[in-house]
Amino acid sequence: MNRREFTQAMLAAGAAIPFGITRAAGRARGGTLNTIIQPEPPLLVTAFNQQQPTLTLGGKIYESLLKYGADLKPMPGMAQSWEISPDGLTYTFKLFPNITFHDGKPMTSEDVVFSCMKVLTETHPRARQNFARVASAEAPDPLTVVFKLKQPFAPFLGCFDCTSAPIVPKHIYEGTDFRKNPLNDKAIGTGPFKLKEWVRGSHVHLVRHEGYYLKDQPYLDEIIYRIIPDSASRALALENGTVQLVQWTDIEFFDVQRFKAQKNLEVTTKGYEYFAPHQWLEMNNRIAPMNDKRFRQAVMHLIDRDALAKRVYFGNAKVATGPISSKTKFYDGKVKRYDYSIDKAKALLDEMGLKPDASGKRAEIKYVVPPYGESYQRAGEFFRQSFARVGIDLVLVGTDMAGWAEKVGNWDYEMTQNLLYQLGDPALGVSRTYVSSNIKKGILFSNTQGYSNPEVDKLFDEAAVTLDEAKRQELYSKVQQILVEDVPVAWTLELEYPIIYDKAFKNIVSTGIGSHETFGAVYKS
């Protein structure tokens, strides 16, 4: 078919398109994507909350300077180009023109500087570390941002995805208490979709940002995130077409396999490359008996992680060997291994003096169950049974999403399960959990367990500013060996989450952040 024939075919197809739908660059413009958000997020401003549902939904509302492909290489976001000085200290970004916030005000380089240097350094667990490395940030003209670093920081270009460095409006937040700003409920960003309404307990309705700066985008008219607490109802909604997209834990792991047989659906584990989700059992290192590393080592021995991967996650997981995922740069598997051994766990507990009483009970520990779905509840039950084998009574405590965030962020917990993104480089997604400079009360996903080791701090700091890859590997190998010996958290699994969507929708997975992406390029065929 030549170009003329193709054009005629497209025009003929266009005649059949319903009212209100137009064609743009060969892609249909119009339509509604129904999907799920689970559990319901406490707020939508990604600068102030980094829990997964907030980021999935907020990724449509807030943007940053860059995006990242599946190979984790940077791509244009709100920045159309960038340059790095020969000494690796100066990063200059050129923004796309005509970017506007959802309230119609222009987004300029002043907003970028304000967001990165004022807001995120106060509110964001990983951005605060990244931008603390900046000596100065300037906005020489409305479309240019210049960051000058104190010293080279190898992964600096990896700091600008929409969840790590979301840009918020300076004209709304300057001079206010960021977290208590009354306009947080409006969630005003620059993304291709803006908030129309949020009916708590029912749905979040996003509609097209008509002033979006990329030609013809977004293609969809609207996205509706439906809040469906019951897992069986979520699966039914996907099965009968009520929703056309699910992600993360929307569908329980035991249900994933059956959807592979449904012909209209695509099931993929792509779109999580940037995150490399890494799961662990988090223990508050400030509280006995978790303040003794022999207890934490015993925990590594008493959990049968192969069984956990098979029985709870139905094979959609791989056993983690330490703090760095095997999918992340500078992973080193040559570290101390903790085999499943009840006898070794008991020996360590006995050695530290935590011996069973007359009833066989050694200790009682409260375990806060993360409210992210049945798999977390099942994992909690699995841990409870595992701890019982050595005489430790694990008491499961339920809470909602906001309550879990408050307890963990404010160190008001004994034990819980956590999952963090690795973000392509240990300096971005790993060190934040272990360095003592990131022990900051009130900030979730920081060093909330309170682990501190000066040698670990030194190694992470040195690796972050070293440009030689071989030297960085050497430093990260050393820090992995120390952490696996100290066990600040008990690493369990590298999880393989699915994204399942109706094949009629295109570009659902287009980058390394999958369903967190803006969805400006998503269209319905």
XYZ file of C-alpha atoms in Angstrom:
525
model
C 0.000 0.000 0.000
C 1.457 3.353 -1.011
C 1.041 6.602 0.951
C -1.984 7.714 -1.140
C -3.755 4.402 -0.653
C -2.931 4.493 3.037
C -4.338 8.021 3.346
C -7.545 7.009 1.574
C -7.916 4.011 3.876
C -7.456 6.230 6.899
C -10.039 8.719 5.615
C -12.486 5.875 5.011
C -11.877 4.601 8.530
C -12.342 8.117 9.873
C -15.841 8.264 8.401
C -16.865 5.487 10.762
C -15.428 7.149 13.869
C -18.129 8.270 16.328
C -18.804 11.942 16.975
C -16.212 13.598 19.166
C -13.361 11.398 18.071
C -10.723 12.692 15.692
C -7.575 11.352 14.170
C -4.159 12.752 15.086
C -0.919 11.564 13.523
C -2.536 8.250 12.585
C -3.759 7.679 16.136
C -7.310 7.875 17.401
C -7.970 10.853 19.654
C -10.716 10.243 22.155
C -11.969 7.493 24.381
C -11.969 6.516 28.029
C -9.584 4.239 29.861
C -11.093 2.611 32.933
C -8.630 1.189 35.386
C -8.170 0.478 39.099
C -6.375 2.206 41.934
C -5.807 -0.048 44.897
C -5.752 0.805 47.730
C -7.142 4.333 47.599
C -4.254 6.808 47.973
C -4.277 9.294 50.861
C -3.513 12.192 48.475
C -2.468 12.723 44.867
C 0.493 15.096 45.185
C 3.514 12.934 44.421
C 5.904 15.462 45.961
C 4.422 14.678 49.381
C 3.540 10.986 49.194
C 5.507 8.253 47.450
C 3.281 5.243 48.090
C 2.660 3.204 44.964
C -1.023 4.106 44.326
C -0.193 7.804 44.666
C 2.605 7.486 42.121
C 0.574 5.405 39.653
C -2.212 7.961 39.599
C -0.081 11.049 40.187
C 2.146 10.103 37.269
C -0.648 11.278 34.968
C -0.876 14.645 36.769
C 2.756 15.523 37.544
C 5.783 15.425 35.268
C 9.504 15.914 35.530
C 12.364 16.766 33.212
C 13.120 13.276 31.914
C 11.721 9.834 31.200
C 13.601 6.535 31.043
C 13.411 3.715 28.551
C 13.412 0.037 29.413
C 17.213 0.225 29.092
C 17.083 3.057 31.694
C 18.623 5.563 29.284
C 17.203 9.112 29.685
C 14.604 10.410 27.241
C 13.006 13.870 26.926
C 10.331 14.650 29.471
C 9.581 18.328 30.044
C 13.220 18.902 29.065
C 13.717 18.576 25.326
C 17.528 18.480 25.618
C 20.345 18.544 28.157
C 24.108 19.014 28.326
C 26.766 17.946 30.826
C 29.964 19.937 31.280
C 33.280 18.085 30.691
C 34.043 18.111 34.434
C 30.684 16.437 35.194
C 29.625 19.226 37.533
C 27.181 21.319 35.474
C 23.913 20.001 34.008
C 21.966 22.328 31.711
C 18.385 21.440 30.746
C 16.350 23.141 27.999
C 12.600 22.933 28.596
C 9.905 22.540 25.975
C 8.105 25.865 25.337
C 4.472 26.518 26.244
C 4.210 24.143 29.207
C 1.348 25.177 31.473
C -0.006 24.064 34.814
C -3.583 22.836 35.019
C -4.671 26.246 36.370
C -3.425 27.869 33.148
C -0.310 29.503 34.588
C 2.954 28.924 32.664
C 5.486 26.442 33.983
C 9.003 27.876 33.802
C 12.507 27.079 34.961
C 11.704 28.962 38.203
C 9.182 26.231 39.052
C 11.812 23.547 38.445
C 14.355 25.227 40.716
C 11.736 25.825 43.406
C 10.443 22.241 43.283
C 13.848 20.571 43.360
C 15.630 22.844 45.826
C 12.839 23.961 48.167
C 9.992 21.459 48.141
C 11.509 18.049 47.396
C 14.514 18.555 49.664
C 12.018 18.903 52.511
C 9.418 16.305 51.600
C 10.858 13.598 49.367
C 12.953 10.718 50.811
C 15.178 10.170 47.801
C 15.051 13.592 46.126
C 16.287 15.226 49.311
C 19.458 13.156 49.060
C 19.896 13.758 45.349
C 19.466 17.521 45.429
C 21.568 17.909 48.563
C 24.448 17.308 46.150
C 23.591 20.490 44.225
C 25.730 23.549 45.000
C 23.434 25.886 43.087
C 20.403 25.762 40.816
C 19.671 28.655 38.503
C 17.011 29.733 36.037
C 18.841 32.087 33.649
C 15.790 32.278 31.375
C 12.280 30.748 31.496
C 13.291 27.672 29.483
C 16.737 26.941 30.934
C 17.663 25.224 34.206
C 21.284 24.900 35.344
C 22.302 22.600 38.198
C 25.875 22.899 39.485
C 26.952 19.987 41.660
C 29.273 20.157 44.645
C 31.162 17.198 43.215
C 30.521 14.670 40.416
C 27.492 12.438 40.998
C 27.480 9.630 38.459
C 23.718 8.900 38.338
C 22.483 12.526 38.445
C 20.672 12.163 35.100
C 18.662 9.344 36.691
C 17.091 11.694 39.252
C 14.366 13.199 37.078
C 11.519 10.754 36.546
C 8.020 11.979 37.357
C 7.972 10.163 40.696
C 11.468 11.189 41.869
C 11.349 14.857 40.906
C 7.751 15.964 40.238
C 7.469 19.664 39.398
C 4.908 21.623 41.412
C 3.727 25.235 40.896
C 5.830 27.825 42.722
C 2.964 30.332 42.626
C 0.861 27.963 44.759
C 3.409 26.627 47.234
C 5.950 29.392 47.830
C 5.748 30.664 51.417
C 3.238 28.022 52.537
C 3.317 24.887 54.668
C 3.681 22.524 51.699
C 1.914 19.522 53.202
C -0.997 21.581 54.539
C -1.562 23.758 51.474
C -5.348 23.753 50.832
C -4.762 23.372 47.093
C -3.220 19.940 47.609
C -6.744 18.597 47.086
C -6.697 20.095 43.570
C -3.431 18.322 42.630
C -2.297 20.934 40.110
C 0.498 19.700 37.872
C 1.524 19.951 34.227
C 0.719 16.389 33.130
C -1.485 15.417 30.195
C -4.393 14.717 32.555
C -5.885 16.888 35.276
C -8.121 16.088 38.197
C -11.841 16.567 37.530
C -13.209 14.912 40.643
C -12.261 12.525 43.419
C -15.190 10.752 45.019
C -13.562 9.016 47.953
C -14.369 5.347 48.144
C -15.618 5.352 44.549
C -13.336 6.785 41.839
C -10.838 9.399 40.692
C -11.748 11.027 37.384
C -8.981 12.552 35.247
C -9.690 14.474 32.059
C -7.546 15.830 29.235
C -5.368 18.873 29.986
C -6.323 20.903 26.928
C -3.268 23.121 27.292
C -0.812 20.235 27.131
C 2.348 21.195 25.279
C 2.915 18.079 23.146
C 1.003 18.207 19.870
C -2.191 16.117 19.837
C -1.487 14.628 23.278
C -3.088 13.287 25.283
C -4.982 11.073 22.893
C -7.462 9.812 25.479
C -10.288 12.047 26.701
C -10.246 10.720 30.209
C -8.979 8.097 32.623
C -11.167 6.809 35.417
C -9.454 5.107 38.348
C -12.011 2.945 40.100
C -11.547 2.097 43.771
C -12.431 -1.580 44.238
C -11.258 -2.919 47.605
C -12.325 -6.540 47.027
C -9.820 -8.586 45.020
C -12.460 -10.903 43.501
C -14.420 -7.881 42.288
C -11.270 -6.406 40.757
C -10.606 -9.624 38.850
C -14.232 -9.735 37.673
C -14.032 -6.115 36.502
C -11.054 -6.998 34.307
C -12.629 -10.196 33.076
C -15.900 -8.573 31.970
C -14.259 -5.435 30.524
C -15.469 -2.946 33.129
C -11.815 -1.967 33.428
C -9.241 -2.276 30.685
C -6.031 -2.020 32.698
C -4.660 -3.373 35.967
C -1.180 -3.007 37.468
C 0.890 -3.787 40.565
C -1.314 -5.688 43.051
C -4.685 -4.936 41.434
C -4.866 -8.606 40.490
C -3.656 -11.071 43.089
C -0.696 -13.200 42.045
C -2.759 -16.403 42.097
C -5.083 -14.898 39.448
C -2.437 -13.752 36.956
C -2.052 -17.051 35.118
C -5.704 -17.395 34.117
C -5.761 -13.989 32.427
C -3.004 -15.098 30.067
C -5.626 -17.253 28.374
C -8.030 -14.345 27.778
C -7.412 -13.414 24.120
C -8.272 -9.713 24.321
C -5.759 -9.129 27.120
C -2.016 -8.571 27.099
C -0.140 -9.793 30.168
C 3.395 -8.494 30.646
C 5.956 -7.972 33.369
C 7.647 -5.218 31.344
C 7.429 -1.661 32.611
C 9.073 -2.263 35.990
C 12.704 -2.005 34.819
C 13.353 1.327 36.534
C 11.868 0.114 39.803
C 13.206 -3.462 40.162
C 10.821 -3.878 43.156
C 12.768 -5.220 46.139
C 10.879 -6.581 49.128
C 11.977 -7.104 52.708
C 10.868 -7.655 56.253
C 11.528 -4.353 57.988
C 12.594 -4.458 61.625
C 12.816 -1.385 63.821
C 16.507 -1.518 64.798
C 15.862 0.778 67.762
C 13.784 -1.806 69.648
C 14.829 -5.046 71.359
C 15.282 -7.731 70.200
C 15.611 -6.245 66.681
C 18.501 -4.047 67.875
C 20.702 -7.170 68.038
C 22.027 -8.267 64.647
C 21.988 -11.889 65.792
C 18.205 -11.650 65.986
C 18.055 -10.184 62.482
C 20.366 -12.920 61.177
C 18.087 -15.476 62.820
C 15.164 -13.967 60.906
C 17.024 -14.560 57.644
C 17.406 -18.228 58.583
C 13.855 -18.836 59.783
C 12.065 -17.668 56.606
C 11.856 -20.230 53.819
C 12.006 -17.683 51.012
C 11.766 -20.249 48.212
C 8.478 -21.399 49.722
C 7.371 -17.788 50.151
C 7.981 -17.161 46.429
C 6.040 -20.261 45.401
C 3.140 -20.314 47.860
C 2.371 -16.620 48.294
C 3.580 -15.146 44.995
C 2.933 -18.208 42.800
C 6.365 -18.082 41.221
C 6.225 -14.390 40.295
C 9.284 -13.670 42.414
C 12.948 -14.483 42.890
C 14.784 -14.859 46.193
C 16.750 -11.699 47.068
C 20.350 -12.145 48.219
C 20.953 -8.707 49.695
C 20.245 -4.986 49.411
C 20.797 -4.646 45.644
C 18.485 -6.385 43.184
C 20.026 -8.708 40.614
C 18.368 -6.409 38.029
C 20.173 -3.310 39.248
C 23.680 -2.107 38.376
C 26.486 -3.194 40.709
C 24.667 -6.236 42.066
C 27.042 -8.753 43.646
C 25.714 -12.211 44.464
C 28.973 -13.264 46.147
C 27.783 -12.431 49.636
C 27.017 -14.407 52.766
C 24.026 -16.657 52.192
C 21.395 -17.458 54.817
C 19.935 -20.874 54.108
C 16.580 -21.875 55.521
C 17.483 -23.466 58.861
C 15.334 -23.438 61.970
C 18.240 -24.911 63.944
C 20.581 -22.046 62.973
C 17.883 -19.519 63.825
C 17.345 -21.082 67.257
C 21.095 -21.187 67.916
C 21.444 -17.469 67.214
C 18.460 -16.632 69.435
C 19.863 -18.791 72.233
C 23.285 -17.140 71.858
C 21.801 -13.688 72.361
C 19.912 -14.910 75.439
C 16.456 -14.899 73.892
C 15.537 -18.341 75.161
C 12.045 -19.861 75.311
C 10.051 -19.735 78.556
C 8.171 -22.693 80.046
C 5.506 -22.377 77.358
C 8.094 -22.315 74.588
C 7.637 -18.619 73.854
C 10.685 -16.428 73.324
C 9.111 -13.080 72.419
C 6.035 -11.318 71.080
C 6.397 -8.847 68.205
C 3.730 -6.721 66.563
C 3.740 -6.924 62.771
C 1.924 -4.165 60.867
C 0.403 -5.674 57.718
C 0.827 -3.339 54.703
C -2.657 -2.608 53.290
C -1.827 -3.358 49.651
C -3.891 -6.472 49.007
C -4.297 -10.126 49.844
C -0.726 -11.087 48.980
C 0.504 -8.895 51.823
C -1.981 -10.496 54.210
C -0.907 -13.951 53.029
C 2.751 -13.008 53.424
C 1.995 -11.834 56.962
C 0.425 -15.201 57.748
C 3.454 -16.945 56.221
C 5.807 -14.917 58.438
C 3.646 -15.557 61.519
C 3.892 -19.315 60.983
C 7.632 -19.079 60.296
C 8.338 -17.136 63.501
C 6.161 -19.534 65.518
C 8.570 -22.364 64.674
C 11.238 -20.718 66.832
C 8.884 -19.599 69.608
C 8.261 -16.010 68.510
C 4.653 -14.849 68.503
C 4.138 -12.497 65.576
C 0.936 -10.527 66.182
C -0.555 -9.228 62.920
C -1.916 -5.676 63.118
C -4.135 -4.252 60.383
C -4.292 -0.614 59.250
C -5.216 1.513 56.250
C -2.784 3.074 53.783
C -2.460 6.405 55.571
C -2.123 4.664 58.939
C 0.657 2.379 57.677
C 2.548 5.336 56.212
C 2.237 7.285 59.455
C 3.370 4.386 61.643
C 6.401 3.480 59.520
C 7.364 7.074 58.687
C 7.260 8.038 62.363
C 9.060 4.863 63.525
C 5.956 3.784 65.486
C 6.197 0.096 64.599
C 8.116 -3.031 65.525
C 8.044 -5.022 62.309
C 6.395 -4.723 58.906
C 6.936 -5.604 55.288
C 8.276 -3.029 52.874
C 9.037 -2.783 49.183
C 11.190 -0.156 47.570
C 12.158 0.844 44.062
C 15.831 0.538 43.113
C 15.689 3.268 40.409
C 18.462 1.879 38.245
C 21.422 2.798 40.444
C 22.261 2.097 44.116
C 23.011 5.784 44.683
C 19.400 6.601 43.785
C 17.285 3.733 45.085
C 19.355 1.684 47.544
C 21.573 3.866 49.728
C 18.609 5.907 51.015
C 17.494 2.920 53.096
C 20.823 2.409 54.872
C 22.773 5.678 55.213
C 22.472 7.400 58.566
C 22.064 10.824 56.919
C 18.643 9.652 55.728
C 17.287 8.828 59.186
C 14.579 11.462 59.239
C 11.394 11.071 61.222
C 8.190 11.675 59.290
C 9.567 10.677 55.875
C 8.427 7.310 54.573
C 10.859 5.200 52.528
C 13.885 6.765 54.164
C 16.098 4.876 56.667
C 13.012 4.245 58.814
C 14.458 1.210 60.602
C 17.206 3.429 62.069
C 20.253 1.439 60.945
C 23.589 3.216 61.285
C 27.088 2.098 60.314
C 29.796 4.719 59.571
C 31.616 2.346 57.206
C 28.423 1.829 55.188
C 27.902 5.596 55.058
C 31.447 6.090 53.814
C 31.232 3.414 51.112
C 27.879 4.639 49.778
C 29.138 8.228 49.742
C 32.337 7.335 47.924
C 30.573 5.134 45.350
C 28.069 7.887 44.536
C 30.745 10.402 43.555
C 33.068 7.968 41.805
C 32.822 8.021 38.017
C 34.898 4.920 37.286
C 32.485 1.992 36.920
C 34.972 -0.657 38.062
C 35.765 1.329 41.199
C 32.065 1.814 41.877
C 31.531 -1.954 41.583
C 34.335 -2.548 44.085
C 32.791 -0.129 46.592
C 29.266 -1.473 46.171
C 30.504 -5.063 46.544
C 32.084 -4.124 49.880
C 28.940 -2.406 51.127
C 26.801 -5.394 50.117
C 29.031 -7.711 52.146
C 28.743 -5.515 55.239
C 24.987 -5.072 54.958
C 24.338 -8.774 54.441
C 26.317 -9.426 57.618
C 24.489 -6.720 59.589
C 21.002 -7.471 58.158
C 19.402 -4.058 58.834
C 16.334 -5.486 57.070
C 15.583 -9.094 56.102
C 15.528 -9.154 52.297
C 12.996 -11.599 50.960
C 12.119 -11.361 47.256
C 12.555 -9.551 43.964
C 8.958 -9.324 42.783
C 7.670 -9.636 39.205
C 4.488 -7.584 39.034
C 2.175 -7.868 36.045
C 0.553 -5.228 33.891
C -2.583 -6.580 32.222
C -4.463 -4.526 29.649
C -6.947 -4.657 26.812
C -5.039 -4.972 23.537
C -7.220 -2.228 22.029
C -5.150 0.265 24.033
C -1.688 1.043 22.663
C 1.464 2.396 24.338
C 0.349 1.313 27.807
C 3.917 0.163 28.440
C 6.267 2.535 26.644
C 9.030 3.231 29.168
C 10.846 1.679 32.109
C 8.254 3.022 34.570
C 5.256 1.342 32.911
C 1.956 2.249 34.508
C 3.504 5.192 36.410
C 4.021 6.898 33.043
C 1.977 9.960 32.020
C -0.152 8.033 29.460
C -0.138 11.078 27.169
C 0.819 8.758 24.286
C -1.742 6.040 25.117
C -4.493 5.696 22.549
C -7.312 3.348 21.707
C -7.145 1.659 18.334
